[in-house]
Amino acid sequence: MQNILLKVQGMSCGHCVNSIEEAVRKLGAAAKVDLQSRQVVVTYDESKLALEAIKETIEDQGYEVV
């Protein structure tokens, strides 16, 4: 399992947290969102899921991965 720290802009509330965590969960990974630091820690199996797919999924929710 791989842990990756992503900086994400555009998050401001509990809905943002739920939106990102749910979208990443549907990919088969786990996300822990920290609104204050605007960071998302994603735990995933790199042999089954590409980092780019995770970033795209977060951006599809309306946030910017920087």
Coordinates of N, CA and C in Angstrom, one line a residue:
M1 N 0.8 -1.2 0.0 CA 0.0 0.0 0.0 C 0.9 1.2 0.0
Q2 N 0.4 2.2 -0.7 CA 1.1 3.5 -0.9 C 0.4 4.6 -0.2
N3 N 1.0 5.5 0.5 CA 0.4 6.7 1.0 C 1.0 7.9 0.2
I4 N 0.1 8.8 -0.2 CA 0.5 10.0 -0.9 C -0.2 11.2 -0.3
L5 N 0.5 12.3 -0.2 CA 0.0 13.5 0.3 C -0.2 14.5 -0.9
L6 N -1.5 14.9 -1.0 CA -1.8 15.8 -2.1 C -2.3 17.1 -1.6
K7 N -1.9 18.2 -2.2 CA -2.4 19.6 -1.8 C -3.6 19.8 -2.7
V8 N -4.7 20.2 -2.1 CA -5.9 20.3 -2.9 C -6.5 21.7 -2.5
Q9 N -6.8 22.5 -3.6 CA -7.4 23.8 -3.4 C -8.9 23.7 -3.7
G10 N -9.7 24.6 -3.0 CA -11.1 24.7 -3.3 C -12.0 24.0 -2.2
M11 N -11.4 23.4 -1.2 CA -12.1 22.7 -0.2 C -12.4 23.7 0.9
S12 N -13.7 23.7 1.4 CA -14.0 24.7 2.5 C -15.0 24.2 3.5
C13 N -15.5 23.0 3.4 CA -16.6 22.6 4.3 C -16.6 21.1 4.4
G14 N -17.5 20.6 5.3 CA -17.7 19.2 5.4 C -18.2 18.5 4.2
H15 N -19.0 19.2 3.3 CA -19.4 18.6 2.1 C -18.2 18.3 1.2
C16 N -17.2 19.2 1.2 CA -16.0 19.0 0.4 C -15.3 17.7 0.9
V17 N -15.2 17.6 2.2 CA -14.5 16.4 2.8 C -15.3 15.1 2.3
N18 N -16.6 15.1 2.5 CA -17.3 13.9 2.1 C -17.3 13.6 0.7
S19 N -17.3 14.6 -0.2 CA -17.3 14.5 -1.6 C -16.0 13.8 -2.1
I20 N -14.9 14.3 -1.6 CA -13.5 13.7 -1.9 C -13.4 12.3 -1.4
E21 N -13.7 12.2 -0.1 CA -13.5 10.9 0.5 C -14.3 9.8 -0.1
E22 N -15.6 10.1 -0.5 CA -16.5 9.2 -1.1 C -16.0 8.8 -2.5
A23 N -15.6 9.8 -3.3 CA -15.1 9.6 -4.7 C -13.9 8.7 -4.7
V24 N -13.0 9.0 -3.8 CA -11.7 8.2 -3.7 C -12.0 6.8 -3.3
R25 N -13.0 6.6 -2.3 CA -13.4 5.3 -1.8 C -13.9 4.5 -3.0
K26 N -14.7 5.1 -3.9 CA -15.3 4.4 -5.0 C -14.2 3.8 -5.9
L27 N -13.0 4.4 -5.9 CA -11.9 3.9 -6.7 C -11.2 2.7 -6.1
G28 N -11.5 2.5 -4.8 CA -10.9 1.4 -4.1 C -9.7 1.8 -3.3
A29 N -9.7 3.1 -2.9 CA -8.6 3.7 -2.1 C -9.3 4.4 -0.9
A30 N -8.5 4.9 0.0 CA -9.0 5.6 1.2 C -8.3 7.0 1.2
A31 N -9.1 8.0 1.6 CA -8.7 9.4 1.6 C -9.0 10.0 3.0
K32 N -8.1 10.7 3.5 CA -8.3 11.5 4.8 C -8.0 12.9 4.5
V33 N -9.1 13.7 4.5 CA -9.0 15.2 4.2 C -8.8 16.0 5.4
D34 N -7.8 16.9 5.3 CA -7.6 17.9 6.3 C -7.9 19.3 5.7
L35 N -9.0 19.9 6.1 CA -9.4 21.2 5.5 C -8.5 22.3 5.9
Q36 N -8.0 22.3 7.1 CA -7.2 23.4 7.6 C -5.9 23.5 6.8
S37 N -5.3 22.4 6.5 CA -4.0 22.4 5.8 C -4.2 22.3 4.3
R38 N -5.5 22.0 3.9 CA -5.8 21.8 2.5 C -5.0 20.6 1.9
Q39 N -5.0 19.6 2.7 CA -4.2 18.4 2.2 C -5.1 17.1 2.3
V40 N -4.8 16.2 1.4 CA -5.5 14.9 1.4 C -4.5 13.8 1.4
V41 N -4.6 12.9 2.3 CA -3.7 11.8 2.4 C -4.5 10.6 1.8
V42 N -3.9 10.0 0.7 CA -4.6 8.9 0.0 C -3.8 7.7 0.2
T43 N -4.5 6.6 0.6 CA -3.8 5.3 0.8 C -4.4 4.4 -0.3
Y44 N -3.5 3.8 -1.2 CA -4.0 3.0 -2.3 C -3.0 2.0 -2.7
D45 N -3.4 1.0 -3.4 CA -2.5 0.0 -4.0 C -2.1 0.4 -5.3
E46 N -0.8 0.8 -5.5 CA -0.3 1.3 -6.7 C -0.3 0.3 -7.9
S47 N -0.4 -1.0 -7.5 CA -0.5 -2.0 -8.6 C -1.9 -2.2 -9.2
K48 N -2.9 -1.6 -8.5 CA -4.2 -1.6 -9.0 C -4.8 -0.3 -9.4
L49 N -4.2 0.8 -9.0 CA -4.7 2.1 -9.2 C -3.6 3.1 -9.4
A50 N -3.7 3.9 -10.5 CA -2.7 4.9 -10.8 C -3.0 6.2 -10.0
L51 N -1.9 6.9 -9.6 CA -2.0 8.2 -9.0 C -2.8 9.2 -9.8
E52 N -2.6 9.2 -11.1 CA -3.2 10.1 -12.0 C -4.7 9.9 -12.0
A53 N -5.2 8.7 -11.8 CA -6.7 8.4 -11.7 C -7.2 9.0 -10.5
I54 N -6.5 9.0 -9.4 CA -6.9 9.6 -8.1 C -7.0 11.1 -8.3
K55 N -6.0 11.7 -8.8 CA -6.0 13.2 -9.0 C -7.2 13.6 -9.9
E56 N -7.4 12.8 -11.0 CA -8.5 13.2 -11.9 C -9.9 13.1 -11.2
T57 N -10.0 12.1 -10.3 CA -11.3 11.9 -9.6 C -11.5 13.0 -8.7
I58 N -10.5 13.5 -8.0 CA -10.6 14.6 -7.1 C -11.0 15.9 -7.9
E59 N -10.3 16.1 -9.0 CA -10.6 17.2 -9.9 C -12.0 17.2 -10.5
D60 N -12.5 16.0 -10.8 CA -13.8 15.8 -11.3 C -14.9 16.2 -10.2
Q61 N -14.5 16.3 -9.0 CA -15.4 16.7 -7.9 C -15.4 18.2 -7.8
G62 N -14.6 18.9 -8.6 CA -14.6 20.4 -8.6 C -13.4 21.0 -7.8
Y63 N -12.4 20.2 -7.5 CA -11.3 20.7 -6.7 C -10.0 20.7 -7.5
E64 N -9.0 21.5 -7.1 CA -7.8 21.5 -7.9 C -6.6 20.9 -7.1
V65 N -6.0 19.8 -7.7 CA -4.9 19.2 -7.1 C -3.6 20.0 -7.6
V66 N -2.9 20.5 -6.6 CA -1.7 21.3 -7.0 C -0.4 20.7 -6.6

